[in-house]
Coordinates of C-alpha atoms and ligand atoms in Angstrom, one line a residue:
M16 CA 33.3 165.7 95.3
A17 CA 33.4 169.5 95.6
R18 CA 35.5 171.2 93.0
N19 CA 38.3 173.3 94.4
K20 CA 40.7 175.9 93.1
F21 CA 42.8 173.1 91.5
D22 CA 40.0 172.3 89.2
V23 CA 39.9 175.7 87.6
D24 CA 41.5 175.6 84.1
E25 CA 43.3 178.5 82.7
T26 CA 42.1 180.1 79.5
L27 CA 44.6 178.9 76.9
E28 CA 42.6 179.8 73.9
S29 CA 43.4 183.3 72.9
P30 CA 43.1 185.3 69.7
F31 CA 46.3 186.0 67.9
Q32 CA 47.8 189.2 69.3
L33 CA 50.7 190.8 67.4
K34 CA 51.8 192.8 70.5
H35 CA 52.6 189.5 72.3
L36 CA 54.7 188.3 69.4
K37 CA 56.5 191.6 69.1
R38 CA 57.2 191.6 72.8
A39 CA 58.5 188.0 72.6
L40 CA 60.8 188.9 69.7
R41 CA 62.6 191.3 72.0
Y42 CA 63.9 188.2 73.8
I43 CA 65.4 186.8 70.7
S44 CA 66.7 189.8 68.9
R45 CA 70.0 189.8 70.7
H46 CA 70.6 186.2 69.4
R47 CA 69.8 187.0 65.8
V48 CA 73.4 186.4 64.5
K49 CA 73.6 183.1 66.1
M50 CA 70.1 182.1 64.9
L51 CA 70.9 183.2 61.4
T52 CA 74.1 181.1 61.4
A53 CA 72.1 178.1 62.6
L54 CA 69.5 178.7 59.9
L55 CA 72.2 178.9 57.3
L56 CA 73.8 175.7 58.5
S57 CA 70.5 173.9 58.6
S58 CA 69.5 175.1 55.2
L59 CA 72.8 173.9 53.7
S60 CA 72.5 170.5 55.2
S61 CA 68.9 170.1 54.1
I62 CA 69.5 171.3 50.6
S63 CA 72.5 169.1 50.1
A64 CA 70.6 166.1 51.4
L65 CA 68.1 166.8 48.5
L66 CA 71.0 166.0 46.1
I67 CA 71.0 162.4 47.2
P68 CA 68.0 161.4 45.1
K69 CA 69.6 163.2 42.2
I70 CA 72.8 161.2 42.7
T71 CA 70.8 158.0 42.8
Q72 CA 69.2 159.0 39.5
W73 CA 72.6 159.7 37.9
V74 CA 74.1 156.5 39.2
L75 CA 71.2 154.4 37.8
D76 CA 70.6 156.1 34.6
V77 CA 74.1 157.1 33.5
A78 CA 77.0 155.5 35.5
V79 CA 75.6 152.0 35.8
P80 CA 74.6 151.6 32.1
A81 CA 77.9 153.0 31.0
K82 CA 79.8 150.9 33.6
D83 CA 81.7 154.1 34.5
T84 CA 83.5 153.1 37.7
A85 CA 85.3 156.4 38.0
M86 CA 82.1 158.3 38.0
L87 CA 80.6 155.7 40.5
G88 CA 83.5 156.3 42.8
K89 CA 83.1 160.1 42.6
M90 CA 79.3 159.8 43.2
A91 CA 80.0 157.5 46.3
L92 CA 82.4 160.1 47.6
L93 CA 79.9 162.9 47.1
F94 CA 77.3 160.8 48.8
V95 CA 79.5 160.2 51.9
G96 CA 80.5 164.0 51.8
I97 CA 76.9 165.2 51.9
I98 CA 76.1 162.8 54.8
L99 CA 79.1 163.9 56.8
L100 CA 78.5 167.6 56.1
G101 CA 74.9 167.1 57.2
I102 CA 76.1 165.5 60.5
V103 CA 78.6 168.3 61.2
F104 CA 76.2 171.1 60.5
T105 CA 73.5 169.4 62.6
V106 CA 75.8 169.1 65.5
I107 CA 76.9 172.7 65.3
R108 CA 73.3 173.9 64.9
S109 CA 72.1 172.0 67.9
R110 CA 74.9 173.4 70.0
I111 CA 74.1 177.0 68.9
M112 CA 70.4 176.6 69.4
A113 CA 70.7 174.8 72.8
Y114 CA 72.7 177.8 73.9
V115 CA 70.2 180.3 72.5
S116 CA 67.1 178.6 73.9
Q117 CA 68.7 178.4 77.4
E118 CA 69.5 182.1 77.2
I119 CA 66.0 183.0 76.2
I120 CA 64.7 180.8 79.2
Y121 CA 67.0 182.6 81.5
D122 CA 66.0 186.1 80.3
I123 CA 62.3 185.4 80.5
R124 CA 62.6 183.7 83.9
K125 CA 64.7 186.6 85.2
D126 CA 62.1 189.2 84.2
L127 CA 59.3 187.0 85.6
F128 CA 61.1 186.3 88.9
A129 CA 62.0 189.9 89.4
H130 CA 58.4 190.9 88.9
L131 CA 57.0 188.0 91.1
Q132 CA 59.2 189.2 93.9
R133 CA 57.6 192.7 93.8
L134 CA 54.1 191.5 93.6
P135 CA 52.0 192.4 96.6
F136 CA 50.7 189.8 99.1
S137 CA 47.2 190.2 97.6
Y138 CA 48.5 188.5 94.4
Y139 CA 49.7 185.4 96.3
D140 CA 46.5 185.4 98.5
S141 CA 44.4 184.2 95.5
R142 CA 46.6 181.8 93.6
P143 CA 48.0 178.3 94.3
A144 CA 51.8 178.5 94.2
G145 CA 52.0 175.5 91.9
K146 CA 50.2 177.3 89.2
I147 CA 52.6 180.2 89.3
L148 CA 55.4 177.6 89.2
V149 CA 53.9 176.0 86.0
R150 CA 54.1 179.4 84.4
V151 CA 57.7 180.0 85.4
I152 CA 58.9 176.5 84.5
N153 CA 56.7 174.8 81.9
Y154 CA 55.3 177.7 80.0
V155 CA 58.7 179.4 79.7
N156 CA 60.4 176.2 78.5
S157 CA 57.8 175.7 75.9
V158 CA 57.8 179.3 74.7
S159 CA 61.6 179.5 74.5
D160 CA 61.6 176.4 72.3
I161 CA 59.1 177.8 69.8
L162 CA 60.9 181.2 69.8
S163 CA 64.2 179.6 69.1
N164 CA 63.9 176.3 67.3
G165 CA 60.3 176.9 66.1
I166 CA 61.2 180.1 64.2
I167 CA 64.3 178.5 62.6
N168 CA 62.5 175.3 61.7
S169 CA 59.5 177.1 60.1
I170 CA 61.9 179.1 57.8
L171 CA 63.9 176.0 57.2
E172 CA 60.8 173.9 56.3
I173 CA 59.7 176.5 53.8
I174 CA 63.1 176.6 52.2
T175 CA 63.2 172.8 52.1
L176 CA 59.7 172.7 50.6
V177 CA 60.6 175.1 47.8
F178 CA 63.8 173.2 47.0
I179 CA 61.9 169.8 46.9
V180 CA 59.4 171.3 44.5
V181 CA 62.2 172.7 42.3
F182 CA 64.1 169.3 42.4
M183 CA 60.9 167.4 41.6
Y184 CA 60.1 169.5 38.6
S185 CA 63.7 169.4 37.4
T186 CA 63.5 165.6 37.7
D187 CA 60.1 165.1 36.0
P188 CA 57.5 167.8 35.6
T189 CA 54.6 165.3 34.9
L190 CA 55.2 163.1 37.9
A191 CA 55.8 166.2 40.0
T192 CA 52.4 167.6 39.0
I193 CA 50.8 164.3 40.1
V194 CA 52.5 164.5 43.5
I195 CA 51.4 168.2 44.0
A196 CA 47.8 167.4 43.0
G197 CA 47.6 165.4 46.3
L198 CA 48.3 168.6 48.2
P199 CA 44.7 170.0 48.5
L200 CA 43.5 166.7 50.0
F201 CA 46.3 166.9 52.6
V202 CA 45.7 170.5 53.4
A203 CA 41.9 169.9 53.9
V204 CA 42.7 167.1 56.4
I205 CA 45.1 169.2 58.3
L206 CA 42.7 172.2 58.4
Y207 CA 40.0 169.9 59.7
I208 CA 41.9 168.0 62.4
K209 CA 44.6 170.5 63.6
P210 CA 42.4 172.9 65.5
R211 CA 40.9 169.9 67.4
Q212 CA 44.4 168.6 68.0
R213 CA 45.5 172.0 69.4
K214 CA 42.5 172.2 71.7
A215 CA 43.2 168.7 73.0
W216 CA 46.8 169.6 73.9
Q217 CA 45.7 172.8 75.6
N218 CA 43.3 170.9 77.6
Q219 CA 46.0 168.4 78.5
S220 CA 48.3 171.2 79.5
N221 CA 45.6 172.7 81.8
K222 CA 44.9 169.4 83.5
N223 CA 48.6 169.0 84.0
S224 CA 48.9 172.4 85.6
N225 CA 46.0 171.6 88.0
Y226 CA 47.7 168.3 88.9
N227 CA 51.1 170.1 89.5
A228 CA 49.5 172.8 91.6
Y229 CA 47.8 170.2 93.8
L230 CA 51.0 168.2 94.1
A231 CA 53.0 171.2 95.0
E232 CA 50.6 172.2 97.8
S233 CA 50.4 168.6 99.1
I234 CA 54.2 168.3 99.4
D235 CA 54.2 171.7 101.2
G236 CA 51.5 170.6 103.6
V237 CA 52.5 167.0 104.0
R238 CA 52.9 167.3 107.8
V239 CA 49.5 168.8 108.3
S240 CA 48.0 166.1 106.0
Q241 CA 49.6 163.3 108.0
F242 CA 48.6 164.9 111.3
F243 CA 44.9 165.1 110.2
T244 CA 45.3 161.6 108.5
R245 CA 44.1 163.2 105.3
Q246 CA 46.0 160.7 103.1
E247 CA 42.9 158.9 101.9
V248 CA 41.1 162.0 101.0
N249 CA 44.1 163.6 99.4
L250 CA 44.7 160.4 97.4
S251 CA 41.2 160.6 96.0
I252 CA 41.6 164.2 95.0
M253 CA 44.9 163.3 93.5
A254 CA 43.4 160.4 91.7
R255 CA 40.6 162.6 90.3
L256 CA 43.1 165.2 89.0
A257 CA 45.4 162.4 87.6
E258 CA 42.4 160.8 85.9
A259 CA 41.5 164.2 84.3
C260 CA 45.2 164.4 83.1
R261 CA 45.1 160.9 81.7
T262 CA 41.8 161.4 79.9
A263 CA 43.1 164.6 78.4
W264 CA 46.3 163.0 77.4
M265 CA 44.6 160.0 75.8
R266 CA 42.4 162.3 73.7
A267 CA 45.3 164.5 72.6
I268 CA 47.3 161.4 71.6
Y269 CA 44.3 159.8 69.8
I270 CA 43.9 163.0 67.7
S271 CA 47.6 163.2 67.0
N272 CA 47.6 159.7 65.9
T273 CA 44.7 160.5 63.5
V274 CA 46.8 163.3 62.0
W275 CA 49.7 161.0 61.6
L276 CA 47.6 158.2 60.1
S277 CA 45.8 160.5 57.6
S278 CA 49.1 162.1 56.5
E279 CA 50.6 158.6 56.0
T280 CA 47.6 157.4 54.1
I281 CA 47.7 160.4 51.7
T282 CA 51.4 160.0 51.3
Q283 CA 51.0 156.4 50.4
L284 CA 48.1 157.2 48.0
V285 CA 50.2 159.7 46.2
F286 CA 53.1 157.3 46.1
T287 CA 50.9 154.6 44.6
V288 CA 49.4 156.9 41.9
M289 CA 52.9 158.2 41.1
Y290 CA 54.4 154.7 40.8
I291 CA 51.5 153.4 38.7
A292 CA 51.9 156.4 36.3
G293 CA 55.7 156.1 36.3
V294 CA 55.8 152.3 35.7
Y295 CA 53.1 152.8 32.9
W296 CA 55.3 155.4 31.3
L297 CA 58.4 153.3 31.9
G298 CA 57.1 150.7 29.6
G299 CA 56.7 153.4 27.0
A300 CA 60.2 154.5 27.8
I301 CA 59.0 158.0 28.7
V302 CA 60.6 158.0 32.1
S303 CA 63.7 156.2 33.3
F304 CA 64.1 153.8 36.3
G305 CA 66.4 156.3 38.0
V306 CA 63.8 159.1 37.6
I307 CA 61.0 156.9 39.3
L308 CA 63.4 156.1 42.1
A309 CA 64.5 159.7 42.6
M310 CA 60.9 160.9 42.5
G311 CA 59.9 158.3 45.1
Q312 CA 62.5 159.7 47.4
Y313 CA 61.3 163.3 46.8
V314 CA 57.7 162.3 47.5
S315 CA 58.5 160.8 50.8
R316 CA 60.3 164.0 51.7
F317 CA 57.7 166.3 50.3
W318 CA 55.1 165.7 53.0
Q319 CA 57.4 166.0 55.9
P320 CA 57.9 169.8 55.8
I321 CA 54.2 170.3 55.4
T322 CA 53.4 168.2 58.4
N323 CA 56.1 169.9 60.3
L324 CA 54.9 173.3 59.4
A325 CA 51.4 172.4 60.5
N326 CA 52.9 171.1 63.9
I327 CA 54.9 174.2 64.3
Y328 CA 51.9 176.4 63.6
N329 CA 49.9 174.5 66.2
S330 CA 52.6 174.7 68.8
F331 CA 52.9 178.4 67.9
V332 CA 49.3 179.0 68.6
N333 CA 49.5 177.2 71.9
N334 CA 52.5 179.0 72.9
L335 CA 50.9 182.4 72.1
A336 CA 48.5 181.5 74.9
Y337 CA 51.4 180.6 77.2
L338 CA 53.1 183.9 76.2
E339 CA 50.0 185.8 77.1
R340 CA 49.9 184.1 80.5
I341 CA 53.6 184.9 81.0
F342 CA 53.2 188.5 80.0
E343 CA 50.0 188.8 82.1
T344 CA 52.1 187.8 85.1
M345 CA 54.8 190.3 84.2
D346 CA 52.1 193.0 83.8
E347 CA 50.3 192.2 87.0
P348 CA 50.2 195.5 88.6
V349 CA 52.5 196.1 91.6
V350 CA 49.8 197.9 93.5
V351 CA 52.0 198.2 96.5
D352 CA 54.9 200.1 94.9
D353 CA 57.2 203.1 95.3
K354 CA 55.4 206.2 94.1
P355 CA 57.2 208.0 91.3
G356 CA 59.8 210.2 93.2
A357 CA 59.3 208.3 96.4
Q358 CA 62.0 209.5 98.9
T359 CA 64.2 207.4 101.1
L360 CA 62.8 207.2 104.6
P361 CA 65.7 208.5 106.9
A362 CA 66.4 206.8 110.2
I363 CA 63.1 207.0 112.1
D364 CA 62.7 207.8 115.8
G365 CA 60.1 205.1 116.5
R366 CA 56.9 207.1 116.7
V367 CA 53.9 205.8 114.8
D368 CA 50.6 207.4 114.0
F369 CA 47.5 205.7 112.5
D370 CA 45.0 208.4 111.5
D371 CA 41.6 207.4 110.5
V372 CA 42.8 204.1 109.0
T373 CA 40.2 202.1 107.1
F374 CA 41.1 198.8 105.3
G375 CA 39.6 195.6 103.9
Y376 CA 41.3 192.7 102.0
E377 CA 38.3 192.3 99.8
E378 CA 35.9 194.8 98.4
G379 CA 32.9 195.4 100.6
V380 CA 34.4 193.6 103.6
T381 CA 36.2 196.1 105.9
V382 CA 38.4 194.7 108.6
L383 CA 39.4 198.0 110.2
E384 CA 37.4 201.2 110.2
H385 CA 38.5 204.7 111.2
V386 CA 41.3 203.5 113.5
N387 CA 43.4 206.1 115.3
L388 CA 46.5 205.2 117.2
H389 CA 49.4 207.2 118.3
V390 CA 52.5 205.4 119.5
R391 CA 55.4 207.0 121.3
A392 CA 59.0 206.2 120.5
G393 CA 60.1 203.1 122.3
E394 CA 56.6 202.2 123.5
S395 CA 55.6 198.6 123.6
I396 CA 52.2 197.9 122.3
A397 CA 50.3 194.6 122.7
L398 CA 47.5 193.7 120.3
V399 CA 45.0 191.3 121.8
G400 CA 41.5 190.2 120.9
P401 CA 39.6 187.4 119.3
T402 CA 41.0 185.5 116.3
G403 CA 40.1 187.3 113.0
A404 CA 39.7 190.6 114.8
G405 CA 42.4 192.3 112.7
K406 CA 45.5 192.3 114.9
S407 CA 47.8 191.0 112.1
T408 CA 46.1 193.3 109.7
V409 CA 47.3 196.3 111.9
V410 CA 50.9 195.3 111.5
N411 CA 50.5 194.2 107.8
L412 CA 49.4 197.8 107.1
L413 CA 52.2 199.3 109.1
C414 CA 54.6 197.3 106.9
R415 CA 52.7 198.4 103.9
F416 CA 52.1 194.9 102.6
Y417 CA 48.6 196.2 101.5
N418 CA 47.5 199.7 100.6
L419 CA 44.9 201.4 102.9
N420 CA 41.4 202.2 101.7
G421 CA 41.4 205.4 103.7
G422 CA 43.4 207.3 106.2
R423 CA 47.2 207.4 106.7
I424 CA 50.1 205.9 108.6
T425 CA 52.9 208.2 109.6
L426 CA 56.4 207.7 110.8
Y427 CA 58.9 210.3 112.0
G428 CA 62.5 211.1 111.1
E429 CA 65.0 210.8 114.0
A430 CA 67.1 213.7 113.0
D431 CA 64.6 216.2 111.6
G432 CA 61.4 215.0 113.5
Q433 CA 59.6 215.4 110.1
A434 CA 56.5 213.3 109.4
Y435 CA 56.6 210.7 106.6
D436 CA 53.5 209.1 105.2
I437 CA 54.5 205.5 104.6
T438 CA 53.2 205.7 101.0
D439 CA 55.6 208.6 100.2
V440 CA 58.7 206.7 101.0
T441 CA 60.4 203.7 99.3
L442 CA 59.3 200.3 100.4
N443 CA 62.9 199.3 100.9
S444 CA 63.7 202.2 103.2
L445 CA 60.5 201.6 105.1
R446 CA 60.8 197.8 105.6
N447 CA 64.5 198.0 106.4
Q448 CA 63.6 199.8 109.6
L449 CA 61.0 197.3 110.6
G450 CA 61.7 193.9 112.1
I451 CA 59.0 191.3 111.7
M452 CA 58.8 188.0 113.6
L453 CA 56.0 185.7 112.5
Q454 CA 54.6 182.7 114.2
D455 CA 56.1 180.4 111.6
S456 CA 59.6 181.6 111.0
F457 CA 60.9 180.7 107.6
I458 CA 64.2 179.0 107.7
F459 CA 66.0 179.0 104.4
S460 CA 68.2 176.1 103.2
G461 CA 71.8 176.8 104.1
T462 CA 73.8 176.9 107.3
L463 CA 72.4 178.4 110.6
L464 CA 75.0 181.1 110.2
D465 CA 73.6 182.0 106.8
N466 CA 70.1 182.0 108.2
I467 CA 70.9 184.6 110.9
R468 CA 73.0 186.6 108.5
Y469 CA 69.9 187.0 106.3
G470 CA 69.0 189.9 108.6
R471 CA 72.2 191.8 107.7
L472 CA 74.4 190.5 105.0
D473 CA 77.5 192.4 106.1
A474 CA 77.4 191.2 109.7
T475 CA 80.6 189.6 111.0
E476 CA 80.6 186.2 112.6
D477 CA 81.1 187.7 116.0
E478 CA 78.1 189.9 115.5
I479 CA 76.1 186.9 114.6
R480 CA 77.2 184.9 117.6
E481 CA 76.5 187.9 119.8
A482 CA 72.9 188.3 118.5
A483 CA 72.4 184.6 118.9
R484 CA 73.7 184.8 122.5
L485 CA 71.4 187.7 123.4
V486 CA 68.3 185.8 122.3
R487 CA 69.5 182.5 123.9
A488 CA 70.0 180.7 120.6
D489 CA 73.7 180.3 121.1
D490 CA 73.4 177.4 123.4
F491 CA 71.5 175.0 121.2
I492 CA 73.4 176.0 118.1
R493 CA 76.7 175.2 119.7
E494 CA 75.3 171.7 120.6
M495 CA 74.5 171.1 117.0
P496 CA 76.9 168.7 115.1
Q497 CA 78.5 171.5 113.1
G498 CA 77.5 174.4 115.4
Y499 CA 76.8 177.5 113.3
Q500 CA 77.8 175.7 110.2
T501 CA 75.1 173.1 110.6
A502 CA 73.2 172.8 107.3
V503 CA 69.4 173.1 107.6
S504 CA 67.1 172.3 104.8
E505 CA 64.4 174.5 103.4
R506 CA 61.9 175.3 106.2
G507 CA 64.4 174.1 108.8
N508 CA 63.0 170.6 109.1
R509 CA 65.8 169.6 111.5
L510 CA 64.9 172.2 114.1
S511 CA 62.1 172.3 116.6
Q512 CA 59.6 175.1 116.4
G513 CA 61.2 176.8 119.4
Q514 CA 64.7 176.5 117.9
K515 CA 63.5 178.0 114.5
Q516 CA 62.0 180.9 116.4
L517 CA 65.2 181.5 118.3
V518 CA 67.2 181.6 115.1
A519 CA 64.6 184.0 113.7
F520 CA 64.9 186.2 116.8
A521 CA 68.7 186.3 116.3
R522 CA 68.1 187.2 112.6
T523 CA 65.8 190.1 113.6
L524 CA 68.0 191.4 116.3
L525 CA 70.9 191.4 113.9
S526 CA 69.0 193.6 111.5
D527 CA 68.5 196.1 114.3
P528 CA 65.1 197.5 113.4
R529 CA 63.7 200.7 114.9
I530 CA 60.3 199.1 115.1
L531 CA 59.8 195.5 116.0
I532 CA 56.7 193.4 115.3
L533 CA 56.2 190.1 117.0
D534 CA 53.2 188.4 115.5
E535 CA 52.3 185.5 117.8
A536 CA 56.0 184.9 117.8
T537 CA 56.2 183.0 120.9
S538 CA 53.0 181.0 120.6
S539 CA 54.8 177.9 119.3
I540 CA 57.3 177.8 122.1
D541 CA 56.6 175.9 125.3
T542 CA 56.2 177.9 128.5
Q543 CA 59.6 176.7 129.7
T544 CA 61.4 177.9 126.6
E545 CA 59.3 181.1 126.6
K546 CA 60.6 181.9 130.1
L547 CA 64.1 181.5 128.8
L548 CA 63.2 183.6 125.8
Q549 CA 61.7 186.4 127.7
E550 CA 65.2 187.7 128.6
G551 CA 66.1 187.5 124.8
I552 CA 62.8 189.3 123.9
Q553 CA 63.6 192.0 126.5
A554 CA 67.0 192.4 124.8
L555 CA 65.2 192.6 121.5
L556 CA 62.6 195.2 122.7
K557 CA 65.2 197.5 124.3
N558 CA 65.0 201.0 122.8
R559 CA 62.6 199.9 120.1
T560 CA 59.0 200.6 119.5
S561 CA 57.3 197.3 119.5
F562 CA 54.0 195.8 118.4
I563 CA 53.4 192.4 120.0
I564 CA 50.5 190.2 119.0
A565 CA 50.3 187.5 121.6
H566 CA 47.8 184.8 122.2
R567 CA 49.0 184.1 125.7
L568 CA 48.1 187.2 127.7
S569 CA 50.6 186.2 130.4
T570 CA 53.4 187.3 128.1
I571 CA 52.3 190.8 127.4
Q572 CA 51.3 192.1 130.8
N573 CA 54.4 194.2 131.0
C574 CA 53.7 196.1 127.8
D575 CA 53.3 199.8 128.0
R576 CA 49.9 199.7 126.4
I577 CA 47.5 196.9 125.5
L578 CA 45.0 197.4 122.7
Y579 CA 42.0 195.2 122.6
I580 CA 41.1 194.8 118.9
G581 CA 37.4 194.2 118.1
N582 CA 34.5 195.5 116.2
K583 CA 36.8 196.8 113.4
G584 CA 38.7 199.0 115.7
I585 CA 40.4 199.5 119.1
L586 CA 37.8 198.6 121.7
E587 CA 39.9 199.2 124.8
A588 CA 43.4 200.6 125.4
G589 CA 45.5 200.9 128.5
S590 CA 47.9 199.1 130.7
H591 CA 47.2 195.6 132.0
E592 CA 46.2 197.1 135.4
E593 CA 44.0 199.8 133.8
L594 CA 42.2 197.3 131.7
M595 CA 41.7 194.8 134.5
A596 CA 40.3 197.5 136.6
K597 CA 37.9 198.4 133.8
R598 CA 36.4 194.9 133.8
G599 CA 35.7 195.0 130.1
A600 CA 36.5 192.8 127.2
Y601 CA 40.2 192.5 128.2
Y602 CA 39.3 191.5 131.7
E603 CA 37.0 188.8 130.3
L604 CA 39.6 187.4 128.0
Y605 CA 42.3 187.5 130.7
T606 CA 40.2 185.9 133.4
S607 CA 38.9 183.2 131.0
Q608 CA 42.5 182.3 130.0
A609 CA 43.7 182.4 133.6
R610 CA 40.8 180.1 134.6
D611 CA 41.7 177.7 131.8
Q612 CA 45.2 177.6 133.1
G613 CA 44.0 177.0 136.6
L614 CA 45.6 180.3 137.8
V615 CA 42.4 181.7 139.4
E616 CA 39.6 180.3 141.3
T617 CA 36.5 179.7 139.3
Ligands
ADP5 P1 43.9 188.4 113.7 O1 45.3 188.6 113.5 O2 43.3 189.2 114.7 O3 43.6 186.9 114.0 P2 43.7 189.0 110.9 O4 44.2 190.5 111.0 O5 44.6 188.0 110.4 O6 43.1 188.6 112.4 O7 42.4 189.0 110.0 C1 41.4 189.9 110.1 C2 40.2 189.5 109.1 O8 40.7 189.7 107.8 C3 39.8 188.1 109.2 O9 38.4 188.1 109.0 C4 40.4 187.4 108.1 O10 39.6 186.3 107.6 C5 40.6 188.5 107.1 N1 41.8 188.3 106.3 C6 43.1 188.1 106.8 N2 44.0 188.0 105.8 C7 43.3 188.0 104.6 C8 43.7 187.9 103.2 N3 45.0 187.7 102.9 N4 42.7 188.0 102.3 C9 41.4 188.1 102.7 N5 41.0 188.2 104.0 C10 41.9 188.2 105.0

C-alpha cells in the first residue's frame, strides 16, 4: 500500500543543544523556590530512610544481645517516626510538584498556542493537524515532567547515592568496596543497552504520533468516509499504522526488560559475593550479623539511584528532541505578519486595487500572473471560471492570508482617501474590515447566539436577532427547541448545511464589514432556500464592496462586474449582458450550465 503523509516519522534524534536547555529553563525559573523546597523535602526523607539499615544493625548488634528493652522501644519509635516523616514529606512534595508541572505545561502550551494562532495558512497547508496536536499535547506533557520531576529526581538520586556510599563505608569498608567493585560491570551494561533503548522509545513515539494523526483526520472526515464507503480501506490503513505502533512498542518493551533483567542479575551477583564474603568473615568474627544485614539493605538500595539516573538521562535525551520540536514550532516564521511599525488601517471606503499581482502557493507554480483589477466602492464583483483557476486565490490574497510574489494590493481610507498597501497595515485592522463567508461555514460549539455574536463580541441580543432576521435565519432559529439558546456542537452537526450558512451570514452581517467576500457561499444551499436567501444576501451586500465566487451563474447575473478567471489572470470582464454579447468563455460557461439545467434549447 502506498505510503502517505502519516507514514513520515519526525526526526527525534538530535544532538544535544545547550540553547534548547537554556530556553527550557526559562519555563522553570519562576518555580525555583517551590522546586528547591520539594528537593529539600525529598532529600530529607531519602536520607532519613537510609538510617533504617543502621537502626537494624544497632538493634541486632547492641540492643538484642544486651536485652535493652528501653533502647529497643526508642529504636522502634525512631523507625516509625522516619517512616511517617517520609510519608508526609512525599505527599507534600508530590503536591508541590504536581502544581509546578501543571504550571509549566500551561506556560509552554500558552506560548505554543499563541504562536500557532498566528501562523499563516501555508503552515497548515502542509501538515496533518494530528501531528500538531501531538506536539501540543504529548510532547509538552513529557517535557514538563522531565523539567520538573526529572531535574529534582536527578539531583535527589545523586544525593542519595552519595549518602548510600557514605553509610556503606561507615558500616563496613571492606564489604562496601566489594559492592562498589560491581559498578563498572553495571555501567558497561547500561552504556551498551541504553542508547538502543532510547532509540526504540523514540521510534515508538513516532509511530504513535503517526497513528494519532491518522485517527484525528479520520474522525474529522468520518462523514466523507462513510459516504464513500471507505471504512474497509481506512481500517486497513489504521491496522497498518497500529501494527507499526505495536511492533515499535514490543521492541521498546523488550529492550527495557533486558535493561531491567541485567541490572537485577548484577545486583544479585554483587549480593551473593558480598554475602559469601560476609558469612565467611562472620565465622572469623570479623563482621557482625547486624552489619551483614544492614549492608544487604544498602546494596539493594545502591543500584536503584544508578538505574534511575540512567532512566532520567534517557528520558532527558528524548525530551531534548521533543523540546526541539516544540521550539521549532514556536520559531516557525510568521511569514504573514505585521511589519515593524505597521499602521492601523483606518475605516476604508471600499475601493480595491490589484496592481500587477503575481502569486503562487508553491515555488515555480504561479497561479496568478500580472493581474490588474480596480474595484469601485460599493461595486459587486463576481469571480467565475473553471475550478482551480484561482478565484479563491484572489480573495485569499485580498485578505492577506498569503504574501504576494509580486505587485501590490491597495485599499483606501474613507476619511482621507489615502492609499494603503495591505502589507503596510496591521493584519487585525485589515481583516476586521473584511467579511468572509466560505462554502463550509465553521460553527463553533456553544449556543446559536454565541455563534452569531462571534462576529462582534459587544453586540446586544437585539442586534443579533436583527442580523438573523435580515438574512432570514431568524425563522428557523426560533423553531429550534431553545431558540437562540440552542446548543450546537462543534461544526454544528445538528444544523443543515443551509442553516449553518444562514447562521454564518448573520455572523458576517453583524460584523458589518466594508468589503464582503462570498466564496461559493450559497453553493450548498438548495435553489429554494437560495431564493429565500437572495433577499438576505442583498441586505448583506448593500453599501458594501463585494467579491462573490459562485458556481451557479444564475446567482451572479446582477453583479456590477463579472470577471472570468482563467490562464492565470482575468480573461474577460464586464456585466452579464456584455459578456453574453461577447460570446466568449463566459458565454460558453453560462450556456453550458443553462443547458444542463434545461433552461435553454440545445
Ligand atoms: P478556484 O477557487 O478557482 O477553484 P483556487 O484559487 O482555490 O481555485 O486554486 C488555484 C490553484 O492553486 C489550483 O491549482 C490549486 O490546486 C492551487 N492551490 C490552492 N490552494 C493551495 C494551497 N493551499 N497550496 C497549494 N496549492 C494550492
